[in-house]
Amino acid sequence: MAKEFNVLITGVGGQGVILVSELLGEAAVKDDFNVRGSEALGMAVRGGPVVSTLRIGSEVYGPLIPMGKCHLLIGIEPAEALRHISYLSPSSLVILNLREIVPFTVFQGKSNYPTLDKILEKLNKISRQTIRIDAACLAEEAGNSITINMVMLGAAFGSGQVPVKLETIKAVIQSHFSVKIAPMNIKAFDLGYHTCQQALK
């Protein structure tokens, strides 16, 4: 059993960051891990920054990940992943959704949004690898754009880093959604899983 595995999931409101954290946490508990976590929501319900931390293992005691101690960063929105770069180290893995959600303040000229190339450059300078996922495209292939978060969760498992069993997380996903929409979410998960595996070859 892993002593400590720290996951940081970040995005904006409406992308399902908290749901990813809840599903992963529930699966980890089912696999007999200790789980600690916390979450922070931006001022806006939709479009505001959202971050969730999850600590899984036999020796985890507090909910907050120390700076530089994140093992896996799941960036559902690119700029929000960059915002939490201080949690990364040379051993960290980043899984990044390439589809940006530009804040309205950028269009108002009140803030700037970094280019995707700049985001990738900065993340790659610190982490050992950044795996790029076009989660929006894969979600559409699964049947609904709202399944971006399941694509990213699947990609996380496809990295081979998450200590939770694959069959456990799939069972949790199946139980969370209705019979009608569970298959679509499992398909999104599988597409993310296999895309990440291909990227690592």
Short mmCIF file of N, CA and C in Angstrom, two decimals, residues 11-175:
data_model
loop_
_atom_site.label_atom_id
_atom_site.label_comp_id
_atom_site.label_asym_id
_atom_site.label_seq_id
_atom_site.Cartn_x
_atom_site.Cartn_y
_atom_site.Cartn_z
N GLY A 11 -9.63 23.26 -11.84
CA GLY A 11 -10.37 23.68 -13.03
C GLY A 11 -11.22 24.88 -12.67
N VAL A 12 -12.34 25.03 -13.34
CA VAL A 12 -13.27 26.12 -13.03
C VAL A 12 -14.65 25.54 -12.77
N GLY A 13 -15.51 26.36 -12.17
CA GLY A 13 -16.85 25.91 -11.84
C GLY A 13 -17.60 25.40 -13.05
N GLY A 14 -18.26 24.26 -12.90
CA GLY A 14 -19.01 23.66 -13.99
C GLY A 14 -18.27 22.54 -14.70
N GLN A 15 -16.97 22.35 -14.37
CA GLN A 15 -16.19 21.29 -15.03
C GLN A 15 -16.19 19.97 -14.26
N GLY A 16 -16.77 19.94 -13.10
CA GLY A 16 -16.86 18.69 -12.35
C GLY A 16 -15.63 18.32 -11.56
N VAL A 17 -14.87 19.33 -11.10
CA VAL A 17 -13.66 19.08 -10.30
C VAL A 17 -14.01 18.32 -9.02
N ILE A 18 -15.01 18.80 -8.31
CA ILE A 18 -15.36 18.20 -7.02
C ILE A 18 -15.87 16.78 -7.20
N LEU A 19 -16.60 16.51 -8.27
CA LEU A 19 -17.09 15.16 -8.52
C LEU A 19 -15.93 14.19 -8.73
N VAL A 20 -14.92 14.60 -9.49
CA VAL A 20 -13.74 13.75 -9.69
C VAL A 20 -13.11 13.41 -8.35
N SER A 21 -12.98 14.41 -7.49
CA SER A 21 -12.39 14.20 -6.17
C SER A 21 -13.23 13.25 -5.33
N GLU A 22 -14.55 13.43 -5.37
CA GLU A 22 -15.44 12.57 -4.59
C GLU A 22 -15.38 11.11 -5.05
N LEU A 23 -15.40 10.91 -6.35
CA LEU A 23 -15.35 9.54 -6.88
C LEU A 23 -14.03 8.87 -6.54
N LEU A 24 -12.93 9.60 -6.72
CA LEU A 24 -11.62 9.04 -6.42
C LEU A 24 -11.48 8.76 -4.93
N GLY A 25 -11.96 9.67 -4.10
CA GLY A 25 -11.90 9.46 -2.66
C GLY A 25 -12.71 8.26 -2.21
N GLU A 26 -13.91 8.12 -2.77
CA GLU A 26 -14.76 6.97 -2.41
C GLU A 26 -14.11 5.66 -2.82
N ALA A 27 -13.52 5.64 -4.01
CA ALA A 27 -12.85 4.42 -4.48
C ALA A 27 -11.64 4.09 -3.61
N ALA A 28 -10.91 5.10 -3.20
CA ALA A 28 -9.74 4.87 -2.34
C ALA A 28 -10.15 4.28 -0.99
N VAL A 29 -11.25 4.78 -0.44
CA VAL A 29 -11.75 4.24 0.83
C VAL A 29 -12.15 2.78 0.66
N LYS A 30 -12.81 2.47 -0.46
CA LYS A 30 -13.21 1.08 -0.72
C LYS A 30 -12.00 0.17 -0.84
N ASP A 31 -10.87 0.71 -1.27
CA ASP A 31 -9.64 -0.07 -1.37
C ASP A 31 -8.82 -0.02 -0.08
N ASP A 32 -9.45 0.45 0.99
CA ASP A 32 -8.87 0.46 2.34
C ASP A 32 -7.72 1.44 2.54
N PHE A 33 -7.67 2.49 1.76
CA PHE A 33 -6.70 3.56 1.99
C PHE A 33 -7.27 4.57 2.98
N ASN A 34 -6.37 5.22 3.70
CA ASN A 34 -6.77 6.43 4.42
C ASN A 34 -6.90 7.55 3.38
N VAL A 35 -7.89 8.40 3.55
CA VAL A 35 -8.12 9.48 2.60
C VAL A 35 -8.36 10.78 3.37
N ARG A 36 -7.65 11.82 2.96
CA ARG A 36 -7.87 13.15 3.50
C ARG A 36 -7.98 14.11 2.32
N GLY A 37 -8.79 15.14 2.43
CA GLY A 37 -8.92 16.06 1.31
C GLY A 37 -9.53 17.38 1.71
N SER A 38 -9.43 18.33 0.79
CA SER A 38 -10.05 19.63 1.00
C SER A 38 -10.40 20.20 -0.36
N GLU A 39 -11.22 21.24 -0.36
CA GLU A 39 -11.60 21.86 -1.62
C GLU A 39 -11.82 23.35 -1.42
N ALA A 40 -11.59 24.10 -2.47
CA ALA A 40 -11.81 25.54 -2.44
C ALA A 40 -12.53 25.96 -3.70
N LEU A 41 -13.58 26.75 -3.54
CA LEU A 41 -14.39 27.19 -4.67
C LEU A 41 -14.21 28.69 -4.87
N GLY A 42 -14.17 29.11 -6.14
CA GLY A 42 -14.07 30.53 -6.45
C GLY A 42 -15.38 31.24 -6.16
N MET A 43 -15.38 32.55 -6.33
CA MET A 43 -16.58 33.34 -6.01
C MET A 43 -17.73 33.03 -6.96
N ALA A 44 -17.42 32.70 -8.21
CA ALA A 44 -18.48 32.40 -9.17
C ALA A 44 -18.82 30.92 -9.13
N VAL A 45 -20.10 30.60 -9.21
CA VAL A 45 -20.50 29.20 -9.22
C VAL A 45 -20.00 28.53 -10.49
N ARG A 46 -20.20 29.19 -11.63
CA ARG A 46 -19.69 28.66 -12.89
C ARG A 46 -18.62 29.62 -13.42
N GLY A 47 -17.46 29.08 -13.71
CA GLY A 47 -16.39 29.90 -14.26
C GLY A 47 -15.37 30.34 -13.24
N GLY A 48 -15.69 30.25 -11.96
CA GLY A 48 -14.73 30.61 -10.93
C GLY A 48 -13.75 29.48 -10.69
N PRO A 49 -12.56 29.77 -10.15
CA PRO A 49 -11.56 28.72 -9.91
C PRO A 49 -12.03 27.72 -8.87
N VAL A 50 -11.73 26.46 -9.12
CA VAL A 50 -12.06 25.37 -8.19
C VAL A 50 -10.83 24.47 -8.06
N VAL A 51 -10.46 24.15 -6.83
CA VAL A 51 -9.35 23.24 -6.61
C VAL A 51 -9.71 22.27 -5.51
N SER A 52 -9.34 21.02 -5.69
CA SER A 52 -9.57 19.99 -4.68
C SER A 52 -8.27 19.22 -4.47
N THR A 53 -7.92 19.01 -3.22
CA THR A 53 -6.74 18.20 -2.92
C THR A 53 -7.20 16.89 -2.29
N LEU A 54 -6.50 15.83 -2.65
CA LEU A 54 -6.84 14.50 -2.15
C LEU A 54 -5.54 13.79 -1.78
N ARG A 55 -5.48 13.31 -0.57
CA ARG A 55 -4.29 12.60 -0.10
C ARG A 55 -4.70 11.17 0.23
N ILE A 56 -4.04 10.22 -0.41
CA ILE A 56 -4.40 8.81 -0.33
C ILE A 56 -3.20 8.02 0.16
N GLY A 57 -3.40 7.10 1.10
CA GLY A 57 -2.29 6.26 1.52
C GLY A 57 -2.44 5.74 2.93
N SER A 58 -1.43 5.01 3.38
CA SER A 58 -1.47 4.44 4.72
C SER A 58 -1.00 5.43 5.77
N GLU A 59 -0.29 6.48 5.34
CA GLU A 59 0.27 7.45 6.30
C GLU A 59 -0.05 8.88 5.87
N VAL A 60 -1.33 9.19 5.75
CA VAL A 60 -1.75 10.57 5.47
C VAL A 60 -2.59 11.06 6.64
N TYR A 61 -2.31 12.27 7.10
CA TYR A 61 -2.95 12.75 8.33
C TYR A 61 -3.66 14.09 8.15
N GLY A 62 -3.16 14.95 7.30
CA GLY A 62 -3.79 16.25 7.09
C GLY A 62 -4.36 16.35 5.69
N PRO A 63 -5.32 17.26 5.46
CA PRO A 63 -5.97 17.36 4.16
C PRO A 63 -5.20 18.15 3.12
N LEU A 64 -4.26 18.98 3.56
CA LEU A 64 -3.58 19.89 2.63
C LEU A 64 -2.27 19.31 2.13
N ILE A 65 -2.03 19.45 0.84
CA ILE A 65 -0.78 18.98 0.24
C ILE A 65 0.30 20.04 0.46
N PRO A 66 1.45 19.67 1.03
CA PRO A 66 2.52 20.65 1.18
C PRO A 66 3.04 21.11 -0.18
N MET A 67 3.54 22.33 -0.25
CA MET A 67 4.12 22.84 -1.49
C MET A 67 5.23 21.90 -1.97
N GLY A 68 5.22 21.60 -3.26
CA GLY A 68 6.24 20.74 -3.83
C GLY A 68 6.05 19.25 -3.59
N LYS A 69 4.88 18.86 -3.03
CA LYS A 69 4.66 17.46 -2.67
C LYS A 69 3.51 16.81 -3.44
N CYS A 70 3.06 17.44 -4.52
CA CYS A 70 1.98 16.88 -5.33
C CYS A 70 2.55 15.81 -6.27
N HIS A 71 2.01 14.61 -6.21
CA HIS A 71 2.45 13.54 -7.11
C HIS A 71 1.76 13.62 -8.47
N LEU A 72 0.48 13.99 -8.46
CA LEU A 72 -0.31 14.05 -9.69
C LEU A 72 -1.18 15.29 -9.69
N LEU A 73 -1.04 16.11 -10.73
CA LEU A 73 -1.91 17.28 -10.90
C LEU A 73 -2.80 17.01 -12.10
N ILE A 74 -4.11 17.03 -11.87
CA ILE A 74 -5.10 16.87 -12.93
C ILE A 74 -5.63 18.25 -13.26
N GLY A 75 -5.19 18.81 -14.37
CA GLY A 75 -5.58 20.16 -14.75
C GLY A 75 -6.71 20.14 -15.76
N ILE A 76 -7.94 20.32 -15.29
CA ILE A 76 -9.08 20.29 -16.20
C ILE A 76 -9.17 21.60 -16.99
N GLU A 77 -8.54 22.65 -16.47
CA GLU A 77 -8.43 23.92 -17.19
C GLU A 77 -6.96 24.34 -17.14
N PRO A 78 -6.35 24.65 -18.29
CA PRO A 78 -4.89 24.87 -18.35
C PRO A 78 -4.35 25.97 -17.43
N ALA A 79 -4.97 27.16 -17.46
CA ALA A 79 -4.45 28.26 -16.65
C ALA A 79 -4.59 27.98 -15.16
N GLU A 80 -5.65 27.24 -14.79
CA GLU A 80 -5.82 26.88 -13.38
C GLU A 80 -4.76 25.88 -12.94
N ALA A 81 -4.32 25.03 -13.85
CA ALA A 81 -3.20 24.12 -13.53
C ALA A 81 -1.94 24.94 -13.27
N LEU A 82 -1.70 25.93 -14.12
CA LEU A 82 -0.52 26.79 -13.96
C LEU A 82 -0.58 27.56 -12.64
N ARG A 83 -1.76 27.94 -12.23
CA ARG A 83 -1.93 28.69 -10.99
C ARG A 83 -1.39 27.91 -9.77
N HIS A 84 -1.40 26.58 -9.87
CA HIS A 84 -0.99 25.74 -8.73
C HIS A 84 0.37 25.07 -8.96
N ILE A 85 1.20 25.72 -9.76
CA ILE A 85 2.50 25.16 -10.12
C ILE A 85 3.43 24.99 -8.92
N SER A 86 3.20 25.77 -7.86
CA SER A 86 4.07 25.69 -6.68
C SER A 86 3.94 24.36 -5.95
N TYR A 87 2.91 23.59 -6.25
CA TYR A 87 2.74 22.28 -5.62
C TYR A 87 3.56 21.19 -6.31
N LEU A 88 4.11 21.51 -7.48
CA LEU A 88 4.83 20.52 -8.28
C LEU A 88 6.29 20.40 -7.90
N SER A 89 6.86 19.25 -8.28
CA SER A 89 8.29 19.00 -8.10
C SER A 89 8.78 18.25 -9.34
N PRO A 90 10.08 18.02 -9.47
CA PRO A 90 10.60 17.27 -10.63
C PRO A 90 10.07 15.84 -10.75
N SER A 91 9.43 15.33 -9.70
CA SER A 91 8.87 13.98 -9.77
C SER A 91 7.36 13.99 -10.04
N SER A 92 6.77 15.17 -10.14
CA SER A 92 5.32 15.27 -10.34
C SER A 92 4.93 14.96 -11.78
N LEU A 93 3.72 14.41 -11.93
CA LEU A 93 3.13 14.17 -13.25
C LEU A 93 1.93 15.10 -13.40
N VAL A 94 1.84 15.74 -14.57
CA VAL A 94 0.71 16.62 -14.86
C VAL A 94 -0.10 16.03 -16.01
N ILE A 95 -1.41 15.94 -15.82
CA ILE A 95 -2.32 15.56 -16.90
C ILE A 95 -3.16 16.79 -17.19
N LEU A 96 -3.02 17.32 -18.40
CA LEU A 96 -3.58 18.63 -18.72
C LEU A 96 -4.59 18.55 -19.86
N ASN A 97 -5.80 19.03 -19.58
CA ASN A 97 -6.79 19.23 -20.63
C ASN A 97 -6.39 20.45 -21.44
N LEU A 98 -6.37 20.34 -22.75
CA LEU A 98 -5.89 21.42 -23.60
C LEU A 98 -6.92 22.51 -23.89
N ARG A 99 -8.18 22.26 -23.56
CA ARG A 99 -9.24 23.22 -23.89
C ARG A 99 -9.31 24.32 -22.83
N GLU A 100 -9.07 25.56 -23.26
CA GLU A 100 -9.06 26.69 -22.34
C GLU A 100 -10.46 27.25 -22.11
N ILE A 101 -10.67 27.80 -20.92
CA ILE A 101 -11.86 28.59 -20.62
C ILE A 101 -11.35 29.96 -20.19
N VAL A 102 -11.43 30.90 -21.10
CA VAL A 102 -10.87 32.23 -20.86
C VAL A 102 -11.84 33.06 -20.01
N PRO A 103 -11.39 33.61 -18.88
CA PRO A 103 -12.28 34.40 -18.01
C PRO A 103 -12.81 35.66 -18.72
N PHE A 104 -13.99 36.09 -18.33
CA PHE A 104 -14.58 37.27 -18.96
C PHE A 104 -13.74 38.52 -18.69
N THR A 105 -12.95 38.50 -17.61
CA THR A 105 -12.10 39.65 -17.30
C THR A 105 -11.04 39.88 -18.36
N VAL A 106 -10.67 38.82 -19.08
CA VAL A 106 -9.69 38.96 -20.17
C VAL A 106 -10.31 39.78 -21.30
N PHE A 107 -11.56 39.48 -21.61
CA PHE A 107 -12.25 40.20 -22.68
C PHE A 107 -12.52 41.66 -22.29
N GLN A 108 -12.58 41.90 -20.99
CA GLN A 108 -12.78 43.26 -20.51
C GLN A 108 -11.46 44.03 -20.42
N GLY A 109 -10.35 43.33 -20.70
CA GLY A 109 -9.05 43.97 -20.64
C GLY A 109 -8.51 44.14 -19.23
N LYS A 110 -9.12 43.44 -18.26
CA LYS A 110 -8.71 43.57 -16.86
C LYS A 110 -7.67 42.53 -16.44
N SER A 111 -7.47 41.51 -17.25
CA SER A 111 -6.49 40.48 -16.93
C SER A 111 -5.97 39.86 -18.22
N ASN A 112 -4.93 39.06 -18.09
CA ASN A 112 -4.34 38.39 -19.25
C ASN A 112 -4.47 36.89 -19.09
N TYR A 113 -4.55 36.20 -20.21
CA TYR A 113 -4.58 34.73 -20.20
C TYR A 113 -3.34 34.24 -20.94
N PRO A 114 -2.50 33.43 -20.28
CA PRO A 114 -1.27 32.97 -20.94
C PRO A 114 -1.56 32.04 -22.12
N THR A 115 -0.69 32.03 -23.09
CA THR A 115 -0.86 31.11 -24.22
C THR A 115 -0.65 29.68 -23.74
N LEU A 116 -1.22 28.74 -24.46
CA LEU A 116 -1.07 27.34 -24.10
C LEU A 116 0.40 26.93 -24.15
N ASP A 117 1.13 27.43 -25.12
CA ASP A 117 2.57 27.12 -25.21
C ASP A 117 3.30 27.59 -23.96
N LYS A 118 2.97 28.77 -23.46
CA LYS A 118 3.62 29.29 -22.26
C LYS A 118 3.26 28.46 -21.04
N ILE A 119 1.99 28.05 -20.95
CA ILE A 119 1.56 27.20 -19.84
C ILE A 119 2.33 25.89 -19.84
N LEU A 120 2.42 25.25 -21.02
CA LEU A 120 3.13 23.98 -21.13
C LEU A 120 4.62 24.15 -20.82
N GLU A 121 5.19 25.24 -21.28
CA GLU A 121 6.62 25.49 -21.04
C GLU A 121 6.90 25.57 -19.54
N LYS A 122 6.06 26.29 -18.82
CA LYS A 122 6.28 26.46 -17.38
C LYS A 122 6.04 25.17 -16.61
N LEU A 123 4.98 24.45 -16.98
CA LEU A 123 4.70 23.18 -16.30
C LEU A 123 5.82 22.17 -16.55
N ASN A 124 6.32 22.12 -17.78
CA ASN A 124 7.37 21.15 -18.12
C ASN A 124 8.71 21.47 -17.47
N LYS A 125 8.91 22.72 -17.12
CA LYS A 125 10.17 23.10 -16.46
C LYS A 125 10.26 22.50 -15.06
N ILE A 126 9.11 22.30 -14.44
CA ILE A 126 9.09 21.82 -13.05
C ILE A 126 8.75 20.34 -12.94
N SER A 127 7.71 19.91 -13.65
CA SER A 127 7.26 18.51 -13.54
C SER A 127 8.12 17.58 -14.40
N ARG A 128 8.00 16.30 -14.13
CA ARG A 128 8.77 15.34 -14.94
C ARG A 128 8.12 15.13 -16.30
N GLN A 129 6.80 15.34 -16.37
CA GLN A 129 6.12 15.18 -17.66
C GLN A 129 4.73 15.81 -17.60
N THR A 130 4.32 16.39 -18.71
CA THR A 130 2.95 16.89 -18.85
C THR A 130 2.28 16.12 -19.99
N ILE A 131 1.25 15.39 -19.65
CA ILE A 131 0.51 14.61 -20.64
C ILE A 131 -0.66 15.46 -21.12
N ARG A 132 -0.72 15.71 -22.43
CA ARG A 132 -1.75 16.58 -23.01
C ARG A 132 -2.96 15.75 -23.45
N ILE A 133 -4.11 16.16 -23.01
CA ILE A 133 -5.35 15.45 -23.34
C ILE A 133 -6.37 16.44 -23.92
N ASP A 134 -6.87 16.16 -25.10
CA ASP A 134 -7.97 16.96 -25.64
C ASP A 134 -9.26 16.36 -25.10
N ALA A 135 -9.53 16.67 -23.84
CA ALA A 135 -10.64 16.03 -23.14
C ALA A 135 -11.99 16.42 -23.72
N ALA A 136 -12.09 17.63 -24.25
CA ALA A 136 -13.37 18.07 -24.82
C ALA A 136 -13.73 17.22 -26.04
N CYS A 137 -12.75 16.94 -26.87
CA CYS A 137 -12.97 16.13 -28.06
C CYS A 137 -13.37 14.70 -27.67
N LEU A 138 -12.66 14.15 -26.68
CA LEU A 138 -12.95 12.78 -26.23
C LEU A 138 -14.32 12.70 -25.55
N ALA A 139 -14.69 13.76 -24.84
CA ALA A 139 -16.01 13.79 -24.19
C ALA A 139 -17.13 13.77 -25.24
N GLU A 140 -16.93 14.52 -26.30
CA GLU A 140 -17.90 14.51 -27.40
C GLU A 140 -18.01 13.11 -28.02
N GLU A 141 -16.87 12.46 -28.15
CA GLU A 141 -16.87 11.09 -28.69
C GLU A 141 -17.62 10.13 -27.77
N ALA A 142 -17.54 10.40 -26.47
CA ALA A 142 -18.24 9.56 -25.50
C ALA A 142 -19.75 9.79 -25.52
N GLY A 143 -20.16 10.95 -26.02
CA GLY A 143 -21.59 11.21 -26.14
C GLY A 143 -22.09 12.48 -25.51
N ASN A 144 -21.23 13.18 -24.73
CA ASN A 144 -21.68 14.41 -24.09
C ASN A 144 -20.47 15.19 -23.60
N SER A 145 -20.42 16.49 -23.94
CA SER A 145 -19.29 17.33 -23.56
C SER A 145 -19.13 17.47 -22.06
N ILE A 146 -20.18 17.19 -21.31
CA ILE A 146 -20.12 17.33 -19.86
C ILE A 146 -19.25 16.26 -19.20
N THR A 147 -18.87 15.23 -19.97
CA THR A 147 -18.07 14.13 -19.40
C THR A 147 -16.56 14.41 -19.45
N ILE A 148 -16.17 15.65 -19.68
CA ILE A 148 -14.75 16.01 -19.67
C ILE A 148 -14.06 15.53 -18.39
N ASN A 149 -14.75 15.70 -17.26
CA ASN A 149 -14.13 15.30 -15.99
C ASN A 149 -13.88 13.80 -15.92
N MET A 150 -14.77 12.99 -16.53
CA MET A 150 -14.56 11.54 -16.53
C MET A 150 -13.41 11.16 -17.46
N VAL A 151 -13.26 11.90 -18.55
CA VAL A 151 -12.10 11.70 -19.44
C VAL A 151 -10.81 11.93 -18.66
N MET A 152 -10.77 13.00 -17.89
CA MET A 152 -9.56 13.33 -17.14
C MET A 152 -9.30 12.34 -16.00
N LEU A 153 -10.37 11.87 -15.38
CA LEU A 153 -10.21 10.84 -14.35
C LEU A 153 -9.65 9.56 -14.96
N GLY A 154 -10.18 9.19 -16.13
CA GLY A 154 -9.66 8.01 -16.83
C GLY A 154 -8.21 8.17 -17.20
N ALA A 155 -7.83 9.37 -17.66
CA ALA A 155 -6.44 9.63 -18.01
C ALA A 155 -5.52 9.49 -16.81
N ALA A 156 -6.01 9.94 -15.64
CA ALA A 156 -5.23 9.79 -14.42
C ALA A 156 -4.93 8.32 -14.14
N PHE A 157 -5.93 7.47 -14.30
CA PHE A 157 -5.72 6.04 -14.08
C PHE A 157 -4.87 5.44 -15.18
N GLY A 158 -4.99 5.97 -16.40
CA GLY A 158 -4.17 5.49 -17.50
C GLY A 158 -2.69 5.76 -17.32
N SER A 159 -2.37 6.73 -16.47
CA SER A 159 -0.96 7.04 -16.19
C SER A 159 -0.28 5.95 -15.38
N GLY A 160 -1.08 5.11 -14.74
CA GLY A 160 -0.51 4.04 -13.92
C GLY A 160 -0.02 4.51 -12.57
N GLN A 161 -0.28 5.76 -12.20
CA GLN A 161 0.23 6.32 -10.96
C GLN A 161 -0.75 6.19 -9.79
N VAL A 162 -2.03 6.20 -10.07
CA VAL A 162 -3.02 6.19 -8.99
C VAL A 162 -3.04 4.81 -8.33
N PRO A 163 -2.90 4.74 -6.99
CA PRO A 163 -2.81 3.43 -6.32
C PRO A 163 -4.13 2.70 -6.19
N VAL A 164 -5.24 3.31 -6.58
CA VAL A 164 -6.56 2.69 -6.48
C VAL A 164 -6.76 1.71 -7.65
N LYS A 165 -7.45 0.60 -7.38
CA LYS A 165 -7.68 -0.40 -8.42
C LYS A 165 -8.64 0.12 -9.49
N LEU A 166 -8.38 -0.28 -10.72
CA LEU A 166 -9.21 0.15 -11.84
C LEU A 166 -10.64 -0.34 -11.69
N GLU A 167 -10.82 -1.57 -11.26
CA GLU A 167 -12.17 -2.11 -11.12
C GLU A 167 -12.95 -1.39 -10.01
N THR A 168 -12.22 -0.88 -9.01
CA THR A 168 -12.89 -0.17 -7.92
C THR A 168 -13.44 1.16 -8.39
N ILE A 169 -12.64 1.95 -9.10
CA ILE A 169 -13.12 3.26 -9.55
C ILE A 169 -14.25 3.09 -10.57
N LYS A 170 -14.19 2.07 -11.40
CA LYS A 170 -15.27 1.85 -12.37
C LYS A 170 -16.58 1.47 -11.67
N ALA A 171 -16.46 0.68 -10.62
CA ALA A 171 -17.66 0.31 -9.85
C ALA A 171 -18.27 1.52 -9.17
N VAL A 172 -17.42 2.41 -8.68
CA VAL A 172 -17.90 3.64 -8.04
C VAL A 172 -18.60 4.53 -9.06
N ILE A 173 -18.02 4.67 -10.24
CA ILE A 173 -18.65 5.46 -11.30
C ILE A 173 -20.01 4.87 -11.67
N GLN A 174 -20.05 3.56 -11.83
CA GLN A 174 -21.31 2.88 -12.18
C GLN A 174 -22.38 3.15 -11.14
N SER A 175 -22.01 3.12 -9.86
CA SER A 175 -22.99 3.28 -8.79
C SER A 175 -23.44 4.73 -8.63
#
